[in-house]
JSON list of C-alpha atoms in Angstrom, two decimals:
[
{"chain": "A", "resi": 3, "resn": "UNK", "atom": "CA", "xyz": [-34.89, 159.13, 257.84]},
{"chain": "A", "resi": 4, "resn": "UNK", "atom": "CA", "xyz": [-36.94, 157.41, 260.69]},
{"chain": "A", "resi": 5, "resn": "UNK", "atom": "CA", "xyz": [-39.48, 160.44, 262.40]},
{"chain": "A", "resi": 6, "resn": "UNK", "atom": "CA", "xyz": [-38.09, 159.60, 265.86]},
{"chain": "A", "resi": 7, "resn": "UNK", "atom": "CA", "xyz": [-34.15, 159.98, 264.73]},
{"chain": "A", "resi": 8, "resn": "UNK", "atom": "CA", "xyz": [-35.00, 163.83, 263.66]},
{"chain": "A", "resi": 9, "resn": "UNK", "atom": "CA", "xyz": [-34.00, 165.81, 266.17]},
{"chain": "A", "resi": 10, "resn": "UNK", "atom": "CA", "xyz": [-30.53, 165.28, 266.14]},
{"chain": "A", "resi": 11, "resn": "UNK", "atom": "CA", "xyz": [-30.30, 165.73, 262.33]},
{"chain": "A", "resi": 12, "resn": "UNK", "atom": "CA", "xyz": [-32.30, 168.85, 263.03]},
{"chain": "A", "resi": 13, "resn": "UNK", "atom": "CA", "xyz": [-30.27, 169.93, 265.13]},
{"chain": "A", "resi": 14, "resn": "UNK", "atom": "CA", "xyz": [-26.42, 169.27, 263.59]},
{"chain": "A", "resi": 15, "resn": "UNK", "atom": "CA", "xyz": [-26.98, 168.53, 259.54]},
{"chain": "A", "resi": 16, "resn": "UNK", "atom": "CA", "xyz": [-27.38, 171.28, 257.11]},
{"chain": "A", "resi": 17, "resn": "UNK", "atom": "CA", "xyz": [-28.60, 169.20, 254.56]},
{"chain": "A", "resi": 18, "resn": "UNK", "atom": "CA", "xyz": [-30.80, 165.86, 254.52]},
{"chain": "A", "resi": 19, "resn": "UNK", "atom": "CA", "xyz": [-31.14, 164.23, 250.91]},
{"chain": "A", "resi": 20, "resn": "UNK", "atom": "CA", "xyz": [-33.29, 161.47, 252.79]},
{"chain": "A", "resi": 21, "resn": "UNK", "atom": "CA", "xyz": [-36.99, 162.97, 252.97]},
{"chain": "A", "resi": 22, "resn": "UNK", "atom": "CA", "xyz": [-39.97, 161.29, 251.51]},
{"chain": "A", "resi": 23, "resn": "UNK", "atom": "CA", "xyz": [-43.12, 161.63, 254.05]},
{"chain": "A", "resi": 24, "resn": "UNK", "atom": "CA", "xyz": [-44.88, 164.71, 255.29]},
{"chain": "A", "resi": 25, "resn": "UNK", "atom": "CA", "xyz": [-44.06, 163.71, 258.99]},
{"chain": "A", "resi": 26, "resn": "UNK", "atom": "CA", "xyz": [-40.84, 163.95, 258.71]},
{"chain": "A", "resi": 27, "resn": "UNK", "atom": "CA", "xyz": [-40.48, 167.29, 256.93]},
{"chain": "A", "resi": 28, "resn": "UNK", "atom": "CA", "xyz": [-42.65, 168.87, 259.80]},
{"chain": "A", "resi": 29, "resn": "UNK", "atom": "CA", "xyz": [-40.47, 167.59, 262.75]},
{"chain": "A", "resi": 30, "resn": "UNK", "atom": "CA", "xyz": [-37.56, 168.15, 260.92]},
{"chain": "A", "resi": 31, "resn": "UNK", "atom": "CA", "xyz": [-39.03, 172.08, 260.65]},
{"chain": "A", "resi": 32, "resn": "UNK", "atom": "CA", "xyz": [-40.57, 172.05, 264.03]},
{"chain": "A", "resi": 33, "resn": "UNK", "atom": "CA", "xyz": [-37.28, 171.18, 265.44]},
{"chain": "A", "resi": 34, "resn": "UNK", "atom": "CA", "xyz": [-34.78, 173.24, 263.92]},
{"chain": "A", "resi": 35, "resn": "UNK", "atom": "CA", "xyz": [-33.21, 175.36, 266.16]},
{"chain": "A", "resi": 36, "resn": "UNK", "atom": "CA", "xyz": [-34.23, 178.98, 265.52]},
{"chain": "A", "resi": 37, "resn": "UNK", "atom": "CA", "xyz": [-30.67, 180.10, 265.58]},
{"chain": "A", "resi": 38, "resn": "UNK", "atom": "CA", "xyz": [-29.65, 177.96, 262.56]},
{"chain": "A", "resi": 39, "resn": "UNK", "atom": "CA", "xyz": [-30.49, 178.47, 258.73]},
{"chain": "A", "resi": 40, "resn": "UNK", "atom": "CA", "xyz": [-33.28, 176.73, 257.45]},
{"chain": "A", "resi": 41, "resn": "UNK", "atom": "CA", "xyz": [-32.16, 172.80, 257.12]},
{"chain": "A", "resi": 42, "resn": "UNK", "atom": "CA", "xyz": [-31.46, 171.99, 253.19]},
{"chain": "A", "resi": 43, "resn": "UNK", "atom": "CA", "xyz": [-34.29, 169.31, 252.23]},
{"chain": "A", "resi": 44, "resn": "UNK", "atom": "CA", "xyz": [-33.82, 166.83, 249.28]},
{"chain": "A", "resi": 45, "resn": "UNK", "atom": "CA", "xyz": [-37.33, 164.86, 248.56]},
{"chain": "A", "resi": 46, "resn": "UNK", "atom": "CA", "xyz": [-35.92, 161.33, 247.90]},
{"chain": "A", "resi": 47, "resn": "UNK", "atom": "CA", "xyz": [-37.70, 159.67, 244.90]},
{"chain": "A", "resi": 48, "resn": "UNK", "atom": "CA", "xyz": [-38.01, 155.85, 244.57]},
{"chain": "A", "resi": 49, "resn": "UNK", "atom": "CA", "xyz": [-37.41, 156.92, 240.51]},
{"chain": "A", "resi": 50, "resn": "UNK", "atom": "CA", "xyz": [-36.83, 152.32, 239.81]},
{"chain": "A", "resi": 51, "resn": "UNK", "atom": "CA", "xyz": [-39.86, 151.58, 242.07]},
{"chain": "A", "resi": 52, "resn": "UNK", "atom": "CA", "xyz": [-37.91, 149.25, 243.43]},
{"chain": "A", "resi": 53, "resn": "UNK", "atom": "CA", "xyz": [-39.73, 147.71, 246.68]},
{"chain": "A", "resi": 54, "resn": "UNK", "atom": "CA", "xyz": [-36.45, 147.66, 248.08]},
{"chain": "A", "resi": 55, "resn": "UNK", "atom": "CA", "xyz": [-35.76, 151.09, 248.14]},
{"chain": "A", "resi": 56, "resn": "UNK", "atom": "CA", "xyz": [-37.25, 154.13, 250.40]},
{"chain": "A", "resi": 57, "resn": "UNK", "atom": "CA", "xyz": [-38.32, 156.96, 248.81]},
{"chain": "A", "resi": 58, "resn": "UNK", "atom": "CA", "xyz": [-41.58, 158.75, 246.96]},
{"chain": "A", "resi": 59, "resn": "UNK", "atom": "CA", "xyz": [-42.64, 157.61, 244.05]},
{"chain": "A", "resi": 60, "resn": "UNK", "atom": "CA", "xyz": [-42.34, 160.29, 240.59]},
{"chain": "A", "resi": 61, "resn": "UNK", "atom": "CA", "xyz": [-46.54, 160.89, 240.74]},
{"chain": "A", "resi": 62, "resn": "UNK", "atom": "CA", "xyz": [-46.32, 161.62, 244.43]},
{"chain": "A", "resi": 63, "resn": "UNK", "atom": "CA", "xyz": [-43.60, 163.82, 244.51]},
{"chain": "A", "resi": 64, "resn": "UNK", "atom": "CA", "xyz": [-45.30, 167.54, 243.45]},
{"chain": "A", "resi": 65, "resn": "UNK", "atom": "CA", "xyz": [-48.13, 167.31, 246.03]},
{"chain": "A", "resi": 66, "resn": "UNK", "atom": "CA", "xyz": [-45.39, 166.59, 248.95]},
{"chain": "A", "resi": 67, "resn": "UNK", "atom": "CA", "xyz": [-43.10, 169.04, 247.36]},
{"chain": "A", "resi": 68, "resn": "UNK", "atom": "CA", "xyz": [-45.55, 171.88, 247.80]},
{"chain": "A", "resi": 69, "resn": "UNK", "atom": "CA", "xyz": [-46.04, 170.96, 251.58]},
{"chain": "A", "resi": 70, "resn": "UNK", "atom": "CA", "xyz": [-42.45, 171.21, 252.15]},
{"chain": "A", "resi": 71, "resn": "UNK", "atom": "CA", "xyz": [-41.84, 174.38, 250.46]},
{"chain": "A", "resi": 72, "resn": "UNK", "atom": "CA", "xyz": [-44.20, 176.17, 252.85]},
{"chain": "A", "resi": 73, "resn": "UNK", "atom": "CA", "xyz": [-42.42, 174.61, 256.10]},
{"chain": "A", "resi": 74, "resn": "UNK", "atom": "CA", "xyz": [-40.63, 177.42, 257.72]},
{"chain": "A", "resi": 75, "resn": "UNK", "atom": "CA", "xyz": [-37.00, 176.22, 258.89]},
{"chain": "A", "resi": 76, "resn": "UNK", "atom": "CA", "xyz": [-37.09, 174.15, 255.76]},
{"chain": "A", "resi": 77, "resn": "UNK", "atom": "CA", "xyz": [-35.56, 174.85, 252.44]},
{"chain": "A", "resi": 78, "resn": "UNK", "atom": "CA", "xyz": [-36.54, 172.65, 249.98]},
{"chain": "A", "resi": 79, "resn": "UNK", "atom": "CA", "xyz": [-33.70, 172.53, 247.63]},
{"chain": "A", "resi": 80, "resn": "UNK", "atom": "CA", "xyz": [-34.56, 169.87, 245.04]},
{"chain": "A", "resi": 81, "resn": "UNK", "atom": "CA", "xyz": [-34.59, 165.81, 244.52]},
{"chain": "A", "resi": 82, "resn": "UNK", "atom": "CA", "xyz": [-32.26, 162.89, 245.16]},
{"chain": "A", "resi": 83, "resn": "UNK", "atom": "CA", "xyz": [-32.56, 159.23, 243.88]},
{"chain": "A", "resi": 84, "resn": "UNK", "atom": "CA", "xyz": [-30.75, 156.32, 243.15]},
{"chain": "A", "resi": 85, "resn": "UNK", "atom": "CA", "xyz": [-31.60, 154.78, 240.13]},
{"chain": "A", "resi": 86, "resn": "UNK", "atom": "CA", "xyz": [-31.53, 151.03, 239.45]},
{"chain": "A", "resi": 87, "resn": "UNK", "atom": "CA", "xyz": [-28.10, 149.78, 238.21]},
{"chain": "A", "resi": 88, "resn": "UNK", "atom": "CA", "xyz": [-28.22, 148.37, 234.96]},
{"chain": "A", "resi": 89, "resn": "UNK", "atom": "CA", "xyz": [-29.20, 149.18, 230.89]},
{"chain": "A", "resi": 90, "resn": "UNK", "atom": "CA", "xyz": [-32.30, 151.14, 232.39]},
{"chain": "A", "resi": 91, "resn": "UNK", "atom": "CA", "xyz": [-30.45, 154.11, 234.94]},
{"chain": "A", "resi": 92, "resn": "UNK", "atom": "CA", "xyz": [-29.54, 156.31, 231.74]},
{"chain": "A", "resi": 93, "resn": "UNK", "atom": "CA", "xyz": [-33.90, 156.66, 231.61]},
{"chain": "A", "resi": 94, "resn": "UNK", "atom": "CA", "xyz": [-33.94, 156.86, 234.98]},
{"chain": "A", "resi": 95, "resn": "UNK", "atom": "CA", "xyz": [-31.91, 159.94, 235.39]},
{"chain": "A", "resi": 96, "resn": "UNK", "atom": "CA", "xyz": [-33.65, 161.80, 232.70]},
{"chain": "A", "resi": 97, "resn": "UNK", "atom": "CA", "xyz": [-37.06, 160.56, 234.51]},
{"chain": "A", "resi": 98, "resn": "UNK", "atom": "CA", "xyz": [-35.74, 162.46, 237.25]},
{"chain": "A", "resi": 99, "resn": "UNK", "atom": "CA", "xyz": [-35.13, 165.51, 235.20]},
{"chain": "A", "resi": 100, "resn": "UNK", "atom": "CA", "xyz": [-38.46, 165.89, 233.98]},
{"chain": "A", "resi": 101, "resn": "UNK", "atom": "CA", "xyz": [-39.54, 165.82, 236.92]},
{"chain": "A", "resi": 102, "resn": "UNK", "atom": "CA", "xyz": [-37.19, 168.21, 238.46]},
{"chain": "A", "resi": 103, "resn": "UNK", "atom": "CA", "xyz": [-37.46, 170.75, 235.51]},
{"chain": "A", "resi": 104, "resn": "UNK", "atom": "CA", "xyz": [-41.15, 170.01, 235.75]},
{"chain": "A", "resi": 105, "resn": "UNK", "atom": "CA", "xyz": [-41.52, 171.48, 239.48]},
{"chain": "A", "resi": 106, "resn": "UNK", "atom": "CA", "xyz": [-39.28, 174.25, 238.73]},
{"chain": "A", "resi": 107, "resn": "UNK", "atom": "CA", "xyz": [-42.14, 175.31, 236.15]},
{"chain": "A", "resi": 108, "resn": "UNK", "atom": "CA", "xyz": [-44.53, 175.09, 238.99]},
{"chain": "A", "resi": 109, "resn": "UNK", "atom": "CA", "xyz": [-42.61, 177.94, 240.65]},
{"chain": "A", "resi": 110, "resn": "UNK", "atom": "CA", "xyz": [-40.82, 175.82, 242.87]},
{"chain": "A", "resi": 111, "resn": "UNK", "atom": "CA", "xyz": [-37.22, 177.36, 243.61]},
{"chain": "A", "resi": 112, "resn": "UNK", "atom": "CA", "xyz": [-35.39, 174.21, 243.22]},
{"chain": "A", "resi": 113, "resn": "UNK", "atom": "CA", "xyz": [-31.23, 174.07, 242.20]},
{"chain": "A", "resi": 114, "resn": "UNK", "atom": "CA", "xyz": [-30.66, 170.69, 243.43]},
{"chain": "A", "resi": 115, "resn": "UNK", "atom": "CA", "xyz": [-30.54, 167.23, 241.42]},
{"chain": "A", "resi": 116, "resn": "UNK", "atom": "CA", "xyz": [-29.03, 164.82, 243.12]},
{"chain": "A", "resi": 117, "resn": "UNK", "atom": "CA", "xyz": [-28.35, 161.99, 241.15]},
{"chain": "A", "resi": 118, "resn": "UNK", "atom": "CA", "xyz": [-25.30, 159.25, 240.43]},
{"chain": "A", "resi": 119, "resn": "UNK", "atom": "CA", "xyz": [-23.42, 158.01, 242.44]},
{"chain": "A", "resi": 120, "resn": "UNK", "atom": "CA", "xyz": [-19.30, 156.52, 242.06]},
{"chain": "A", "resi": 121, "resn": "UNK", "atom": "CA", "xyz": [-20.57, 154.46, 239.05]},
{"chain": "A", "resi": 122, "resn": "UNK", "atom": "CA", "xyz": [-22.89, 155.95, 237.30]},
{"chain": "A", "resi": 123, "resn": "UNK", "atom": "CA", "xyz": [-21.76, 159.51, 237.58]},
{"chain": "A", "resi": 124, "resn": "UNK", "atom": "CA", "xyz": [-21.01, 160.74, 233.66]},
{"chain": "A", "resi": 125, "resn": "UNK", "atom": "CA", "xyz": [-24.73, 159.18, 233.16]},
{"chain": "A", "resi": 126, "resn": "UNK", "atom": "CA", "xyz": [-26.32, 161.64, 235.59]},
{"chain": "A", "resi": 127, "resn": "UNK", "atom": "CA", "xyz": [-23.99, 164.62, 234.75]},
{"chain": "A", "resi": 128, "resn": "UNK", "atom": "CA", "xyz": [-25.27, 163.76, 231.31]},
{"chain": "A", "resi": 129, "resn": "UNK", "atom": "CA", "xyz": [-29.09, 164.06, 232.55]},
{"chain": "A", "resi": 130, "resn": "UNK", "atom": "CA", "xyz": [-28.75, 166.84, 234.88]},
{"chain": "A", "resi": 131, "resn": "UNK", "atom": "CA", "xyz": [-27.09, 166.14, 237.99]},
{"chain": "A", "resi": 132, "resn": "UNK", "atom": "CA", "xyz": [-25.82, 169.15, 240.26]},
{"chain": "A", "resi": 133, "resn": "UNK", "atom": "CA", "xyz": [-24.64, 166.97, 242.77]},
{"chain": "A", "resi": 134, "resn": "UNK", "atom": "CA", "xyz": [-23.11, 163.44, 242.83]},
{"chain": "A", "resi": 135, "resn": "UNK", "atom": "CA", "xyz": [-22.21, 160.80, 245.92]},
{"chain": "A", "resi": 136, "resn": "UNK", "atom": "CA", "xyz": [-18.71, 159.23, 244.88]},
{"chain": "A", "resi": 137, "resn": "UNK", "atom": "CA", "xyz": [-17.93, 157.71, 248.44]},
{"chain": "A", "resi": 138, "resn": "UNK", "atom": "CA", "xyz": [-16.67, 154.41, 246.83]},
{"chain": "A", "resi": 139, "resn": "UNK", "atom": "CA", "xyz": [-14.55, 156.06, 244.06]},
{"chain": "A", "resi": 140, "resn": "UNK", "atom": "CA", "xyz": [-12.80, 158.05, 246.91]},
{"chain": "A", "resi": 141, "resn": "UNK", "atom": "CA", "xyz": [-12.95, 155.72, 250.03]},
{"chain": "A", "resi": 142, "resn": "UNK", "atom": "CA", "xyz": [-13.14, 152.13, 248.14]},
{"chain": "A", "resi": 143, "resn": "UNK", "atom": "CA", "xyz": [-15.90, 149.58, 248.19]},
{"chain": "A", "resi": 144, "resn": "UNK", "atom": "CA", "xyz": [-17.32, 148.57, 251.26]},
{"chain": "A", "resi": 145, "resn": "UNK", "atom": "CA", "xyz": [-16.13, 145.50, 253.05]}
]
């Protein structure tokens, strides 16, 4: 999520899987209008490192984590990533796990993993996942 697209997503989403930078998490919060819940934050993790791909890496995910939980119209809910396809997204969910289970143990109220997606979805169930994005298994492949 780009900082200068937040308002809108503020102002009509009730959850955003998409956040990985400080910045963003305080506009989103700033933003909010006071008559709505708190907006529903996922951190998103780069979990592959991929350069490709947005997203936090795993070691800088608990200090950001913390920052978020104390933003006021924000509820920080839990993680989403989208591990690289191949032989190595099986260790990539359960990377995410850890991690997920391991902020949890730092008191962090979290009940979200978001993980797997149309093709790799009995992989992250498997790990962990409480929530799963099956667009192409129920709308097709993209053209």
């Amino acid at each position: 999520l780009q900082s200068n697209k937040t308002r809108p997503v503020a102002e009509q989403f009730d959850w955003v899987q998409s956040v990985d930078r400080l910045k963003v998490a305080q506009r989103l919060s700033e933003q909010r209008p006071a008559a709505l819940p708190p907006l529903n934050i996922c951190l998103q993790v780069n979990i592959s490192a991929e350069p490709s791909k947005s997203g936090l890496l795993p070691e800088d995910v608990p200090p950001l984590a913390h920052e978020v939980a104390r933003l006021p119209r924000l509820s920080l809910r839990g993680l989403m990533a989208i591990p690289e396809p191949g032989p190595g997204a099986l260790a990539q969910h359960r990377a995410m796990a850890a991690l997920f289970e391991a902020l949890k143990a730092e008191g962090l109220p979290l009940d979200t993993l978001s993980l797997g997606m149309s093709a790799d979805l009995e992989d992250a169930v498997m790990a962990g996942s409480t929530m799963v994005r099956v667009g192409s298994a129920i709308f097709g492949s993209r053209a």
